[in-house]
Each structure stands twice: as structure tokens, then as C-alpha cells.
mmCIF file of C-alpha atoms in Angstrom:
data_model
loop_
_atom_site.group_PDB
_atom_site.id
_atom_site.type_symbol
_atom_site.label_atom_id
_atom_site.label_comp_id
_atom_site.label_asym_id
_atom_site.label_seq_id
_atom_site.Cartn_x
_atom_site.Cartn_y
_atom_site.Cartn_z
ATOM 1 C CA UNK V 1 -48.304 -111.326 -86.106
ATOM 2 C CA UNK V 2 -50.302 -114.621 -84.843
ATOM 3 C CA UNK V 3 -47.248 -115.883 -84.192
ATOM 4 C CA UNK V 4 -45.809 -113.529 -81.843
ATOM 5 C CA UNK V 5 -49.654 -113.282 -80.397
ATOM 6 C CA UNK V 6 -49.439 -117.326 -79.761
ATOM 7 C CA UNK V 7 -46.009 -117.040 -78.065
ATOM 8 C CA UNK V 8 -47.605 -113.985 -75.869
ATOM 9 C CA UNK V 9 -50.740 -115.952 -75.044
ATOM 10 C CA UNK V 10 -48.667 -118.926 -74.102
ATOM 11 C CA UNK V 11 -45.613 -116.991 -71.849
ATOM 12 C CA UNK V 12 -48.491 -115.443 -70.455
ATOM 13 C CA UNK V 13 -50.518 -118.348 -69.255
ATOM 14 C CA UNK V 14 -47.855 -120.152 -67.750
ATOM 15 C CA UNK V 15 -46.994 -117.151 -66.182
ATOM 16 C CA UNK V 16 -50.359 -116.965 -64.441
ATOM 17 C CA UNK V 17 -50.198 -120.505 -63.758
ATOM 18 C CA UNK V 18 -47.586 -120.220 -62.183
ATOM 19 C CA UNK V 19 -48.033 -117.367 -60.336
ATOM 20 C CA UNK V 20 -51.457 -119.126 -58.817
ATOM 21 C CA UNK V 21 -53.085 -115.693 -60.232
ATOM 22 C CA UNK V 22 -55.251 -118.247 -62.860
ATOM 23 C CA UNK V 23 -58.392 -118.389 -61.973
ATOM 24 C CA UNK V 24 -58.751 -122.707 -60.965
ATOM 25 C CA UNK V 25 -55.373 -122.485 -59.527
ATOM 26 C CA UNK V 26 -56.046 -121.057 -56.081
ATOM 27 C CA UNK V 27 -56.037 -124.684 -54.768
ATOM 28 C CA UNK V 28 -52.134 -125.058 -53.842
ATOM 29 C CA UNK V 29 -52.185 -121.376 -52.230
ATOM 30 C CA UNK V 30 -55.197 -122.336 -50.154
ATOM 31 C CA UNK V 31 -53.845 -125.950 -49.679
ATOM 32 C CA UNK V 32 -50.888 -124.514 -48.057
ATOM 33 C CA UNK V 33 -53.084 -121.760 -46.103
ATOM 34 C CA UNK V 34 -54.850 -124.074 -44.863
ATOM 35 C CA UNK V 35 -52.371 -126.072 -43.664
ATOM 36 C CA UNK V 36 -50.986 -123.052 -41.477
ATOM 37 C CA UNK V 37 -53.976 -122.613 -39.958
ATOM 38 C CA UNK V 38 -53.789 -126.359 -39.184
ATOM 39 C CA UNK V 39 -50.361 -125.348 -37.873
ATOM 40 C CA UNK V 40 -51.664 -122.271 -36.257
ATOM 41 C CA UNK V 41 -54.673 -124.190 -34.468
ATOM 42 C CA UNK V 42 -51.827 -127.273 -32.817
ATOM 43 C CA UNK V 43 -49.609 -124.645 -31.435
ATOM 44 C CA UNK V 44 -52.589 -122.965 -29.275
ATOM 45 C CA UNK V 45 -53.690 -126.747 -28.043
ATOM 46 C CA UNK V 46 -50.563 -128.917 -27.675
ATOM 47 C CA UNK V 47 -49.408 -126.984 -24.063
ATOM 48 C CA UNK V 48 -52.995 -127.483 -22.816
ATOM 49 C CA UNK V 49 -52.738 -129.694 -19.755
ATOM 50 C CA UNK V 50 -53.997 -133.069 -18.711
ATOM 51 C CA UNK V 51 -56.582 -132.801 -15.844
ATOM 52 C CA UNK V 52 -55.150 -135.821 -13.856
ATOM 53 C CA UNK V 53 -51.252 -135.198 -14.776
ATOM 54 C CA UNK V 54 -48.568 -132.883 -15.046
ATOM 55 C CA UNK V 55 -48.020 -133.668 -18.832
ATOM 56 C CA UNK V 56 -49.332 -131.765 -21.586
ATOM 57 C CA UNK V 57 -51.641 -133.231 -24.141
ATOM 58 C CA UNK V 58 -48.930 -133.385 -26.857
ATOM 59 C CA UNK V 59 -46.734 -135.101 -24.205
ATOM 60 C CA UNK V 60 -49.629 -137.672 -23.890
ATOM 61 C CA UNK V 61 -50.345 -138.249 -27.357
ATOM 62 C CA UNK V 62 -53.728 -137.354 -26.799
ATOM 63 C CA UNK V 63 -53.284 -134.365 -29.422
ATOM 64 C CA UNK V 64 -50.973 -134.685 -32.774
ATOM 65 C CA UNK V 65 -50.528 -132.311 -35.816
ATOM 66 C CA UNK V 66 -52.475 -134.716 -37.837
ATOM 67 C CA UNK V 67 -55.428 -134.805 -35.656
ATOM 68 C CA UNK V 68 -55.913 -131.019 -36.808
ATOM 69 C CA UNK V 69 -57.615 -130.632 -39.811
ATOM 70 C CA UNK V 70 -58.890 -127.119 -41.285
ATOM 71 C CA UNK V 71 -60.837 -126.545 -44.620
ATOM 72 C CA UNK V 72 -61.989 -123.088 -45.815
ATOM 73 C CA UNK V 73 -65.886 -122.320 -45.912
ATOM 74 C CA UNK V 74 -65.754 -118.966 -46.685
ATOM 75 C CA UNK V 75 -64.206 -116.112 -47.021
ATOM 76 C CA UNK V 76 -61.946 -115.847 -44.367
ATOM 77 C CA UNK V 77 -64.075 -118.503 -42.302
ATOM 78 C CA UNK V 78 -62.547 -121.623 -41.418
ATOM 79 C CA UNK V 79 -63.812 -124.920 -40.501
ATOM 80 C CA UNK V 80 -61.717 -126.656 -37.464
ATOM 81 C CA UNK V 81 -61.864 -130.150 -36.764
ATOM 82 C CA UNK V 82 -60.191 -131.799 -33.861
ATOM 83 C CA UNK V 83 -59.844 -135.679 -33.770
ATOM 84 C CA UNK V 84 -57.985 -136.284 -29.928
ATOM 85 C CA UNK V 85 -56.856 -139.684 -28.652
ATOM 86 C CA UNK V 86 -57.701 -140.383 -25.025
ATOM 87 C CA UNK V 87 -55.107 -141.885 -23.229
ATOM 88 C CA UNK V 88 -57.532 -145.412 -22.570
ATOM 89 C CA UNK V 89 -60.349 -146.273 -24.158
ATOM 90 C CA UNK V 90 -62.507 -145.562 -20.675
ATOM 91 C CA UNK V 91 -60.794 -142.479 -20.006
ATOM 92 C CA UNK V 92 -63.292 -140.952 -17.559
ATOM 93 C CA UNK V 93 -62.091 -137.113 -18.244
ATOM 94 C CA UNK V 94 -62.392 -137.607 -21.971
ATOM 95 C CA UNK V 95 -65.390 -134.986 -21.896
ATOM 96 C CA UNK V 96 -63.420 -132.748 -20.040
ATOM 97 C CA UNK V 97 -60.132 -132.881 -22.279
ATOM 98 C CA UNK V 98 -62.700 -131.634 -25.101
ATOM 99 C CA UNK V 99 -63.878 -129.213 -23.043
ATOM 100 C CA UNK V 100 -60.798 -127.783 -22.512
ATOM 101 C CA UNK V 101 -59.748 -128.376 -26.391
ATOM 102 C CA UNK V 102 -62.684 -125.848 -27.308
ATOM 103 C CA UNK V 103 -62.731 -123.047 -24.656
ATOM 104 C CA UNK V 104 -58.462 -122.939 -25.668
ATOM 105 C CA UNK V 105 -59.441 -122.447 -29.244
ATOM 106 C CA UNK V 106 -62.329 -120.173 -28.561
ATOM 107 C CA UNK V 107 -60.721 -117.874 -26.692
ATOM 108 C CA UNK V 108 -57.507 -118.011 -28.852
ATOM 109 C CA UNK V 109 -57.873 -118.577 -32.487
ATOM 110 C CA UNK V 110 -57.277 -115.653 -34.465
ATOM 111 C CA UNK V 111 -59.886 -115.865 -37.372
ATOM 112 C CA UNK V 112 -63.420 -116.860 -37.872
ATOM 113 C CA UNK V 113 -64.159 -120.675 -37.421
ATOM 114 C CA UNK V 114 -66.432 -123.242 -36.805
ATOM 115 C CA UNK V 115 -65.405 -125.506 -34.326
ATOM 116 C CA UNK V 116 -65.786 -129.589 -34.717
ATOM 117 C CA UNK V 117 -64.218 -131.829 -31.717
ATOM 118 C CA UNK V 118 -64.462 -135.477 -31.840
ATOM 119 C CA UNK V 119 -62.807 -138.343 -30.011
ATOM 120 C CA UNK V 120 -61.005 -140.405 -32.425
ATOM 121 C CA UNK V 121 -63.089 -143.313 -34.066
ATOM 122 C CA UNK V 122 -62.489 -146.251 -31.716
ATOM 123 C CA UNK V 123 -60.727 -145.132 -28.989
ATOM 124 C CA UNK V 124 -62.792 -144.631 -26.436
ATOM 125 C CA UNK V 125 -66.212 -146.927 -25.055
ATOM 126 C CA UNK V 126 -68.310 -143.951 -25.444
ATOM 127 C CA UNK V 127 -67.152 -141.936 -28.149
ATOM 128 C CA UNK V 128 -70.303 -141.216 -29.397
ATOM 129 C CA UNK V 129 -71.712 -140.189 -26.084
ATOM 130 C CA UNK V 130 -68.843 -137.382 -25.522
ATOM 131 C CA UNK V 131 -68.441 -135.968 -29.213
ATOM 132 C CA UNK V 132 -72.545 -134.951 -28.589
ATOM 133 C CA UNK V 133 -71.552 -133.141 -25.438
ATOM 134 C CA UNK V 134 -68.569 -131.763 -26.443
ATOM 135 C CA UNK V 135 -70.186 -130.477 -29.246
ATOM 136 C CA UNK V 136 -73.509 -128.868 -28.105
ATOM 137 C CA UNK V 137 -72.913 -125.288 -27.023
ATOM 138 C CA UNK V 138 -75.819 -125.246 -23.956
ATOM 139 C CA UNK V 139 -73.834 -128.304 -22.656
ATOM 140 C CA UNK V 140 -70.212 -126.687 -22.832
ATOM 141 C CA UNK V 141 -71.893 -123.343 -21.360
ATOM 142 C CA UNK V 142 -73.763 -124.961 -18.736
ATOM 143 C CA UNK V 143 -70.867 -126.970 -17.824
ATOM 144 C CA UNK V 144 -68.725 -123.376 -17.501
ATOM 145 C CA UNK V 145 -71.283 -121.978 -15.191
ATOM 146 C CA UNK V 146 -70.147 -124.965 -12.612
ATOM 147 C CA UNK V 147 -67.383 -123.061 -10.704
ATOM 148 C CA UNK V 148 -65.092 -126.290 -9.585
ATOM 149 C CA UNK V 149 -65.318 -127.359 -13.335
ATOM 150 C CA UNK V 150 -64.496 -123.924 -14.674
ATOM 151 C CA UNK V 151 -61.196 -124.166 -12.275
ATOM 152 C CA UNK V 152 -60.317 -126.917 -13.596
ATOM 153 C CA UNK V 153 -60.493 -125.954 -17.044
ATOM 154 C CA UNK V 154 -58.817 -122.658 -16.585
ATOM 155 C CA UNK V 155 -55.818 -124.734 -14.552
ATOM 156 C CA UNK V 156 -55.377 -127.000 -17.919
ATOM 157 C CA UNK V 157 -55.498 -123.966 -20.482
ATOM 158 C CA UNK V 158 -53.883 -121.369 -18.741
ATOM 159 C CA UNK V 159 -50.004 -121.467 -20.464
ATOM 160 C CA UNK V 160 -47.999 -121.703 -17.876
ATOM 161 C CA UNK V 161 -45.268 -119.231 -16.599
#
């Protein structure tokens, strides 16, 4: 009878292991959400456009799949991070590239998220400067109340036809 109780214990632990059911073993399943979401989040910003030319910022480099990065903070709540590469290191619409980066995902992400856009360490002269206003919420609304700014944002997000 322990025997055949052993044997069931066993089948039946690998079986949850497997199955990700275990409790500890969550971490591949929400690995591999995760990295959908990560998926999920480069789709919505790679056809937003550059401000000074016709390309997109995938085209440009400026966004990749592995600047994305998403981490779960809760349930169903997502922390977003977005590391983008200016085209030069004195790009002078680097502010506004972010700016565009998080009204895109704010109006179009699909689940709860915190939202976390930096330029990429070293490539640009004032990195730090930018990733403060790009990040502070009275700056991105007060620069959305200037009409000729708003216009241009909405010309870089909007998908086109």
C-alpha cells in the first residue's frame, strides 16, 4: 500500500510540475506572459512616427523589441519600461519622441500599467534631463495643453491609413 501511495505521490507531482499548477512554478507561465505583454506593448509603439521624418521609430532604430521590458506588480498590473535610442546623441526632439512613446501607450495598452520611459544610458547629452520630463505627469499634461505640440503628437501616433 505505501508503495502504490509513493508511485501516486510521485506521478502526481510531476504532473503538477509540469502542468505549472505547483505552487513555485508559476514563474515560466508568467515569464512567457510577460513576455507577450512585452510583445503586446512594441506592436502599439513601433508605427509611431518620427517628428522630423517620414520613418517610423522602428524604421529608425530608435525603438527595438528589446528596449521593452514588462514585469508583473500585481495582479493583473504591469510595470512597462521603455529604454528608446535617439537617433544622435543631441537629438533635440528626444523629449518629444517620449512624449509621444507615452500618450501611444496610454491611450492604447489594454491592461493596467505603470509606465517607465527612459532614454537609453549614454545615448543622448542630456539623458538625465529628458527621462525627468518625460516622466513627470504635470510636465507631459502641461505640455498636451500646448495646441501646436499636441498636433504634433497626434500627427506621430495617429496609425496611418
Amino acid at each position: 500500500m505505501s508503495l502504490v501511495l509513493g508511485l501516486l505521490s510521485h506521478t502526481l507531482s510531476r504532473v503538477l510540475r509540469y502542468s505549472g499548477l505547483r505552487r513555485g512554478c508559476h514563474a515560466p507561465r508568467r515569464r512567457a506572459m510577460e513576455q507577450d505583454k512585452a510583445l503586446e506593448v512594441y506592436d502599439i509603439i513601433r508605427t509611431i512616427r518620427d517628428p522630423e521624418k517620414p520613418n517610423t521609430l522602428e524604421e529608425l532604430d530608435v525603438v527595438t523589441e528589446s528596449c521593452v521590458q514588462v514585469d508583473e506588480i500585481g495582479e493583473e498590473e504591469y510595470l512597462v519600461v521603455i529604454r528608446f535610442t535617439p537617433t544622435v546623441p543631441h537629438c533635440s526632439l528626444a523629449t518629444l519622441i517620449g512624449l509621444c512613446l507615452r500618450i501611444k501607450l496610454q491611450r492604447c495598452l489594454p491592461f493596467r500599467h505603470k509606465l517607465e520611459i527612459y532614454i537609453s544610458e549614454g545615448t543622448h547629452s542630456t539623458e538625465e534631463d529628458i527621462n525627468k520630463q518625460i516622466n513627470d505627469k504635470e510636465r507631459v499634461a502641461a505640455a498636451m495643453e500646448n495646441p501646436n505640440l499636441r498636433e504634433i503628437v497626434e500627427q506621430c501616433v495617429t496609425e496611418p491609413d
